[in-house]
Amino acid sequence: MPKQANADKPSRLTMAAKLLVAGPEAAVIAAAIVGEEPSTLSNIIQWTLVTKYYAAPLSIEVFSSLSDVVTSDYEAVVLLFKRHEDGSLNNCQEAHRAQLHDSEADVKLLLDLSDPHQPMHAANSDAAAWGANLDYELLHWHMPTHEDINLLSSDPTDFGLSRLHEALSTHMWSSMDTDSAARAKPTVVSRPLLGDHDDDDNDDND
């Protein structure tokens, strides 16, 4: 009997787990996660997350406006904000109160997209406190400046696409297929699309 062509792929009968990416630059962040250019993607992305241990079909819903979120039926949530923009964190808070307050998501991430040279101070404290109260982990897309490292609630090396990918890939998705993962190439974290961290790394060596 001939070998089936899809033998090494996750079963098509597996229902994809739902991931929400919402807020400013949502298309760019979603594109970075899946390793594609933003212009090639739609608002709903069918993608398989492949790790060393499993492959998990995901349905990624992408909204540039947090007010467009209409359901809480997500296994993972990534809310995006910019701490230096008035009302940006408040938009995340409103989206949570309006649509996500009853969410049973196991992964809840609050991702700050601010330029690293924008001061953290009170805005960072507000985001960290609000996130911690509702089990959102506060992440930073850019490496913080030396002056702001002591204001972080987590390891200062935890930033950018690598940290976001780590948070998503350590979750045990309901759609994961451990059999197929053994024969699949692990996902390679691609370059960040909101800025290159090389300059920050070079500054550390000056």
PDB file of C-alpha atoms in Angstrom:
ATOM      1  CA  MET A   1       0.000   0.000   0.000  1.00  0.00           C
ATOM      2  CA  PRO A   2       1.580   3.399  -0.941  1.00  0.00           C
ATOM      3  CA  LYS A   3       2.638   5.756   1.820  1.00  0.00           C
ATOM      4  CA  GLN A   4       0.239   8.634   2.403  1.00  0.00           C
ATOM      5  CA  ALA A   5       1.619  12.013   1.341  1.00  0.00           C
ATOM      6  CA  ASN A   6       0.514  13.708   4.574  1.00  0.00           C
ATOM      7  CA  ALA A   7       1.858  11.075   6.937  1.00  0.00           C
ATOM      8  CA  ASP A   8       4.397  13.461   8.469  1.00  0.00           C
ATOM      9  CA  LYS A   9       1.972  16.347   8.902  1.00  0.00           C
ATOM     10  CA  PRO A  10      -0.435  17.065  11.786  1.00  0.00           C
ATOM     11  CA  SER A  11      -3.842  15.539  11.126  1.00  0.00           C
ATOM     12  CA  ARG A  12      -6.186  17.766   9.149  1.00  0.00           C
ATOM     13  CA  LEU A  13      -8.913  16.616  11.514  1.00  0.00           C
ATOM     14  CA  THR A  14      -7.193  18.367  14.407  1.00  0.00           C
ATOM     15  CA  MET A  15      -9.015  21.576  15.250  1.00  0.00           C
ATOM     16  CA  ALA A  16      -6.572  24.472  15.295  1.00  0.00           C
ATOM     17  CA  ALA A  17      -6.099  26.213  18.631  1.00  0.00           C
ATOM     18  CA  LYS A  18      -6.931  29.928  18.552  1.00  0.00           C
ATOM     19  CA  LEU A  19      -4.361  32.666  19.179  1.00  0.00           C
ATOM     20  CA  LEU A  20      -5.293  36.348  19.331  1.00  0.00           C
ATOM     21  CA  VAL A  21      -2.834  39.086  18.355  1.00  0.00           C
ATOM     22  CA  ALA A  22      -4.452  42.502  18.780  1.00  0.00           C
ATOM     23  CA  GLY A  23      -3.363  46.118  18.971  1.00  0.00           C
ATOM     24  CA  PRO A  24      -1.032  48.505  17.151  1.00  0.00           C
ATOM     25  CA  GLU A  25       1.324  46.790  14.697  1.00  0.00           C
ATOM     26  CA  ALA A  26      -0.644  43.533  15.069  1.00  0.00           C
ATOM     27  CA  ALA A  27       0.009  42.532  11.447  1.00  0.00           C
ATOM     28  CA  VAL A  28       3.734  43.062  11.890  1.00  0.00           C
ATOM     29  CA  ILE A  29       3.881  41.014  15.086  1.00  0.00           C
ATOM     30  CA  ALA A  30       1.808  38.193  13.587  1.00  0.00           C
ATOM     31  CA  ALA A  31       4.057  38.200  10.523  1.00  0.00           C
ATOM     32  CA  ALA A  32       7.129  37.966  12.739  1.00  0.00           C
ATOM     33  CA  ILE A  33       5.643  35.000  14.599  1.00  0.00           C
ATOM     34  CA  VAL A  34       4.984  33.012  11.424  1.00  0.00           C
ATOM     35  CA  GLY A  35       8.013  34.277   9.502  1.00  0.00           C
ATOM     36  CA  GLU A  36       6.182  35.986   6.659  1.00  0.00           C
ATOM     37  CA  GLU A  37       5.861  39.515   5.336  1.00  0.00           C
ATOM     38  CA  PRO A  38       2.807  41.416   6.688  1.00  0.00           C
ATOM     39  CA  SER A  39       1.500  42.185   3.193  1.00  0.00           C
ATOM     40  CA  THR A  40       1.082  38.484   2.425  1.00  0.00           C
ATOM     41  CA  LEU A  41      -1.162  37.721   5.394  1.00  0.00           C
ATOM     42  CA  SER A  42      -4.885  37.959   6.086  1.00  0.00           C
ATOM     43  CA  ASN A  43      -6.706  38.691   9.354  1.00  0.00           C
ATOM     44  CA  ILE A  44      -6.933  34.975  10.057  1.00  0.00           C
ATOM     45  CA  ILE A  45      -3.706  33.015   9.629  1.00  0.00           C
ATOM     46  CA  GLN A  46      -3.625  29.235   9.557  1.00  0.00           C
ATOM     47  CA  TRP A  47      -0.171  28.214  10.737  1.00  0.00           C
ATOM     48  CA  THR A  48       1.534  25.284  12.426  1.00  0.00           C
ATOM     49  CA  LEU A  49       3.848  25.975  15.332  1.00  0.00           C
ATOM     50  CA  VAL A  50       6.571  23.335  15.321  1.00  0.00           C
ATOM     51  CA  THR A  51       8.846  22.768  18.314  1.00  0.00           C
ATOM     52  CA  LYS A  52      11.277  20.032  19.269  1.00  0.00           C
ATOM     53  CA  TYR A  53       8.451  18.200  21.028  1.00  0.00           C
ATOM     54  CA  TYR A  54       5.255  18.836  19.082  1.00  0.00           C
ATOM     55  CA  ALA A  55       3.515  20.436  16.132  1.00  0.00           C
ATOM     56  CA  ALA A  56       0.391  22.489  16.851  1.00  0.00           C
ATOM     57  CA  PRO A  57      -1.976  23.847  14.183  1.00  0.00           C
ATOM     58  CA  LEU A  58      -2.962  27.395  15.158  1.00  0.00           C
ATOM     59  CA  SER A  59      -5.563  29.809  13.896  1.00  0.00           C
ATOM     60  CA  ILE A  60      -4.147  33.283  14.520  1.00  0.00           C
ATOM     61  CA  GLU A  61      -6.686  36.105  14.534  1.00  0.00           C
ATOM     62  CA  VAL A  62      -5.130  39.504  13.895  1.00  0.00           C
ATOM     63  CA  PHE A  63      -6.769  42.839  14.782  1.00  0.00           C
ATOM     64  CA  SER A  64      -5.052  46.224  14.531  1.00  0.00           C
ATOM     65  CA  SER A  65      -7.829  47.732  16.632  1.00  0.00           C
ATOM     66  CA  LEU A  66      -8.498  46.246  20.044  1.00  0.00           C
ATOM     67  CA  SER A  67     -12.136  47.290  19.735  1.00  0.00           C
ATOM     68  CA  ASP A  68     -12.548  44.750  16.912  1.00  0.00           C
ATOM     69  CA  VAL A  69     -12.081  41.822  19.294  1.00  0.00           C
ATOM     70  CA  VAL A  70     -15.524  40.203  19.571  1.00  0.00           C
ATOM     71  CA  THR A  71     -14.958  36.918  21.412  1.00  0.00           C
ATOM     72  CA  SER A  72     -12.955  35.498  24.299  1.00  0.00           C
ATOM     73  CA  ASP A  73     -12.630  32.015  22.858  1.00  0.00           C
ATOM     74  CA  TYR A  74      -8.818  31.987  22.651  1.00  0.00           C
ATOM     75  CA  GLU A  75      -6.218  29.636  24.023  1.00  0.00           C
ATOM     76  CA  ALA A  76      -3.608  32.387  23.963  1.00  0.00           C
ATOM     77  CA  VAL A  77      -3.880  36.173  23.873  1.00  0.00           C
ATOM     78  CA  VAL A  78      -1.247  38.748  22.894  1.00  0.00           C
ATOM     79  CA  LEU A  79      -2.332  42.351  23.533  1.00  0.00           C
ATOM     80  CA  LEU A  80      -0.109  45.062  22.074  1.00  0.00           C
ATOM     81  CA  PHE A  81       0.444  48.580  23.382  1.00  0.00           C
ATOM     82  CA  LYS A  82       2.939  51.444  23.359  1.00  0.00           C
ATOM     83  CA  ARG A  83       3.589  52.828  26.807  1.00  0.00           C
ATOM     84  CA  HIS A  84       4.527  56.316  25.532  1.00  0.00           C
ATOM     85  CA  GLU A  85       1.231  56.779  23.659  1.00  0.00           C
ATOM     86  CA  ASP A  86      -1.695  58.192  25.606  1.00  0.00           C
ATOM     87  CA  GLY A  87      -4.547  55.731  25.869  1.00  0.00           C
ATOM     88  CA  SER A  88      -2.629  52.765  24.470  1.00  0.00           C
ATOM     89  CA  LEU A  89      -2.599  50.737  27.683  1.00  0.00           C
ATOM     90  CA  ASN A  90      -6.150  51.890  28.398  1.00  0.00           C
ATOM     91  CA  ASN A  91      -7.243  50.332  25.076  1.00  0.00           C
ATOM     92  CA  CYS A  92      -5.898  46.969  26.288  1.00  0.00           C
ATOM     93  CA  GLN A  93      -7.730  47.385  29.560  1.00  0.00           C
ATOM     94  CA  GLU A  94     -10.977  48.228  27.779  1.00  0.00           C
ATOM     95  CA  ALA A  95     -10.629  45.239  25.446  1.00  0.00           C
ATOM     96  CA  HIS A  96     -10.116  42.976  28.422  1.00  0.00           C
ATOM     97  CA  ARG A  97     -13.121  44.357  30.280  1.00  0.00           C
ATOM     98  CA  ALA A  98     -15.390  44.281  27.222  1.00  0.00           C
ATOM     99  CA  GLN A  99     -14.455  40.993  25.557  1.00  0.00           C
ATOM    100  CA  LEU A 100     -11.759  39.083  27.395  1.00  0.00           C
ATOM    101  CA  HIS A 101     -12.833  39.288  31.041  1.00  0.00           C
ATOM    102  CA  ASP A 102     -14.152  35.724  30.925  1.00  0.00           C
ATOM    103  CA  SER A 103     -11.304  34.383  28.804  1.00  0.00           C
ATOM    104  CA  GLU A 104      -9.897  31.029  29.822  1.00  0.00           C
ATOM    105  CA  ALA A 105      -6.681  31.583  27.867  1.00  0.00           C
ATOM    106  CA  ASP A 106      -3.731  29.787  29.413  1.00  0.00           C
ATOM    107  CA  VAL A 107      -1.275  32.208  27.806  1.00  0.00           C
ATOM    108  CA  LYS A 108      -1.904  35.936  28.280  1.00  0.00           C
ATOM    109  CA  LEU A 109       0.807  38.321  27.123  1.00  0.00           C
ATOM    110  CA  LEU A 110       0.969  42.112  27.257  1.00  0.00           C
ATOM    111  CA  LEU A 111       3.575  43.198  24.725  1.00  0.00           C
ATOM    112  CA  ASP A 112       5.040  46.696  24.872  1.00  0.00           C
ATOM    113  CA  LEU A 113       6.171  47.873  21.417  1.00  0.00           C
ATOM    114  CA  SER A 114       7.640  51.175  22.569  1.00  0.00           C
ATOM    115  CA  ASP A 115      10.921  52.503  21.309  1.00  0.00           C
ATOM    116  CA  PRO A 116      13.619  51.521  23.849  1.00  0.00           C
ATOM    117  CA  HIS A 117      14.539  55.170  24.386  1.00  0.00           C
ATOM    118  CA  GLN A 118      11.058  56.017  25.613  1.00  0.00           C
ATOM    119  CA  PRO A 119      11.147  56.156  29.436  1.00  0.00           C
ATOM    120  CA  MET A 120       9.408  53.397  31.376  1.00  0.00           C
ATOM    121  CA  HIS A 121       8.886  54.719  34.889  1.00  0.00           C
ATOM    122  CA  ALA A 122       5.217  55.097  35.872  1.00  0.00           C
ATOM    123  CA  ALA A 123       3.819  53.776  32.590  1.00  0.00           C
ATOM    124  CA  ASN A 124       5.782  50.545  32.908  1.00  0.00           C
ATOM    125  CA  SER A 125       4.724  50.167  36.545  1.00  0.00           C
ATOM    126  CA  ASP A 126       1.061  50.658  35.612  1.00  0.00           C
ATOM    127  CA  ALA A 127       1.260  48.040  32.864  1.00  0.00           C
ATOM    128  CA  ALA A 128       3.095  45.557  35.084  1.00  0.00           C
ATOM    129  CA  ALA A 129       0.634  46.010  37.945  1.00  0.00           C
ATOM    130  CA  TRP A 130      -2.450  45.729  35.747  1.00  0.00           C
ATOM    131  CA  GLY A 131      -1.032  42.744  33.887  1.00  0.00           C
ATOM    132  CA  ALA A 132      -0.021  40.891  37.032  1.00  0.00           C
ATOM    133  CA  ASN A 133      -3.465  41.393  38.555  1.00  0.00           C
ATOM    134  CA  LEU A 134      -5.079  39.677  35.544  1.00  0.00           C
ATOM    135  CA  ASP A 135      -2.326  37.134  34.841  1.00  0.00           C
ATOM    136  CA  TYR A 136      -0.889  38.909  31.798  1.00  0.00           C
ATOM    137  CA  GLU A 137       2.859  38.600  31.454  1.00  0.00           C
ATOM    138  CA  LEU A 138       4.444  41.920  30.486  1.00  0.00           C
ATOM    139  CA  LEU A 139       6.953  41.574  27.650  1.00  0.00           C
ATOM    140  CA  HIS A 140       9.051  44.142  25.792  1.00  0.00           C
ATOM    141  CA  TRP A 141       9.698  44.017  22.059  1.00  0.00           C
ATOM    142  CA  HIS A 142      12.882  46.064  22.272  1.00  0.00           C
ATOM    143  CA  MET A 143      15.820  45.663  24.617  1.00  0.00           C
ATOM    144  CA  PRO A 144      15.519  48.307  27.366  1.00  0.00           C
ATOM    145  CA  THR A 145      18.152  50.952  27.946  1.00  0.00           C
ATOM    146  CA  HIS A 146      20.621  50.467  30.790  1.00  0.00           C
ATOM    147  CA  GLU A 147      18.777  53.068  32.849  1.00  0.00           C
ATOM    148  CA  ASP A 148      15.503  51.146  32.636  1.00  0.00           C
ATOM    149  CA  ILE A 149      16.727  47.630  33.330  1.00  0.00           C
ATOM    150  CA  ASN A 150      16.076  48.006  37.061  1.00  0.00           C
ATOM    151  CA  LEU A 151      12.443  48.880  36.286  1.00  0.00           C
ATOM    152  CA  LEU A 152      11.738  45.577  34.591  1.00  0.00           C
ATOM    153  CA  SER A 153       9.692  42.950  36.390  1.00  0.00           C
ATOM    154  CA  SER A 154      11.535  40.139  34.603  1.00  0.00           C
ATOM    155  CA  ASP A 155      14.949  39.172  33.256  1.00  0.00           C
ATOM    156  CA  PRO A 156      16.236  42.086  31.109  1.00  0.00           C
ATOM    157  CA  THR A 157      17.270  39.615  28.411  1.00  0.00           C
ATOM    158  CA  ASP A 158      13.625  38.609  27.952  1.00  0.00           C
ATOM    159  CA  PHE A 159      12.566  40.752  25.018  1.00  0.00           C
ATOM    160  CA  GLY A 160      11.713  40.637  21.347  1.00  0.00           C
ATOM    161  CA  LEU A 161      10.597  37.862  19.070  1.00  0.00           C
ATOM    162  CA  SER A 162      12.679  35.212  20.819  1.00  0.00           C
ATOM    163  CA  ARG A 163      10.873  35.813  24.119  1.00  0.00           C
ATOM    164  CA  LEU A 164       7.471  35.935  22.429  1.00  0.00           C
ATOM    165  CA  HIS A 165       8.160  32.713  20.576  1.00  0.00           C
ATOM    166  CA  GLU A 166       9.367  31.094  23.798  1.00  0.00           C
ATOM    167  CA  ALA A 167       6.156  32.026  25.593  1.00  0.00           C
ATOM    168  CA  LEU A 168       4.055  30.523  22.806  1.00  0.00           C
ATOM    169  CA  SER A 169       6.132  27.395  22.236  1.00  0.00           C
ATOM    170  CA  THR A 170       6.247  26.342  25.902  1.00  0.00           C
ATOM    171  CA  HIS A 171       2.449  26.156  26.054  1.00  0.00           C
ATOM    172  CA  MET A 172       0.838  22.730  25.686  1.00  0.00           C
ATOM    173  CA  TRP A 173      -1.647  23.588  22.934  1.00  0.00           C
ATOM    174  CA  SER A 174      -4.863  21.627  22.706  1.00  0.00           C
ATOM    175  CA  SER A 175      -4.108  21.021  19.015  1.00  0.00           C
ATOM    176  CA  MET A 176      -0.573  19.724  19.512  1.00  0.00           C
ATOM    177  CA  ASP A 177       0.538  16.523  17.798  1.00  0.00           C
ATOM    178  CA  THR A 178       3.567  14.940  19.443  1.00  0.00           C
ATOM    179  CA  ASP A 179       3.956  12.182  16.858  1.00  0.00           C
ATOM    180  CA  SER A 180       4.467  14.523  13.913  1.00  0.00           C
ATOM    181  CA  ALA A 181       6.927  16.727  15.786  1.00  0.00           C
ATOM    182  CA  ALA A 182       9.567  14.036  15.883  1.00  0.00           C
ATOM    183  CA  ARG A 183       9.818  14.177  12.091  1.00  0.00           C
ATOM    184  CA  ALA A 184       9.412  17.918  11.596  1.00  0.00           C
ATOM    185  CA  LYS A 185      11.998  20.657  11.564  1.00  0.00           C
ATOM    186  CA  PRO A 186      11.625  22.965  14.586  1.00  0.00           C
ATOM    187  CA  THR A 187      10.445  26.484  13.908  1.00  0.00           C
ATOM    188  CA  VAL A 188      13.326  28.902  13.367  1.00  0.00           C
ATOM    189  CA  VAL A 189      12.846  32.314  14.956  1.00  0.00           C
ATOM    190  CA  SER A 190      13.131  34.846  12.140  1.00  0.00           C
ATOM    191  CA  ARG A 191      14.437  38.382  12.256  1.00  0.00           C
ATOM    192  CA  PRO A 192      12.362  40.924  14.232  1.00  0.00           C
ATOM    193  CA  LEU A 193      10.320  43.191  11.962  1.00  0.00           C
ATOM    194  CA  LEU A 194       9.994  46.181  14.293  1.00  0.00           C
ATOM    195  CA  GLY A 195      13.678  47.037  14.455  1.00  0.00           C
ATOM    196  CA  ASP A 196      17.046  45.367  14.620  1.00  0.00           C
ATOM    197  CA  HIS A 197      18.459  44.627  18.063  1.00  0.00           C
ATOM    198  CA  ASP A 198      22.060  44.631  16.783  1.00  0.00           C
ATOM    199  CA  ASP A 199      22.511  48.298  17.616  1.00  0.00           C
ATOM    200  CA  ASP A 200      21.457  47.687  21.208  1.00  0.00           C
ATOM    201  CA  ASP A 201      23.800  44.714  21.475  1.00  0.00           C
ATOM    202  CA  ASN A 202      26.679  46.813  20.140  1.00  0.00           C
ATOM    203  CA  ASP A 203      25.945  49.523  22.674  1.00  0.00           C
ATOM    204  CA  ASP A 204      26.435  46.970  25.429  1.00  0.00           C
ATOM    205  CA  ASN A 205      29.946  46.312  24.164  1.00  0.00           C
ATOM    206  CA  ASP A 206      31.020  49.941  23.956  1.00  0.00           C
TER     207      ASP A 206
END
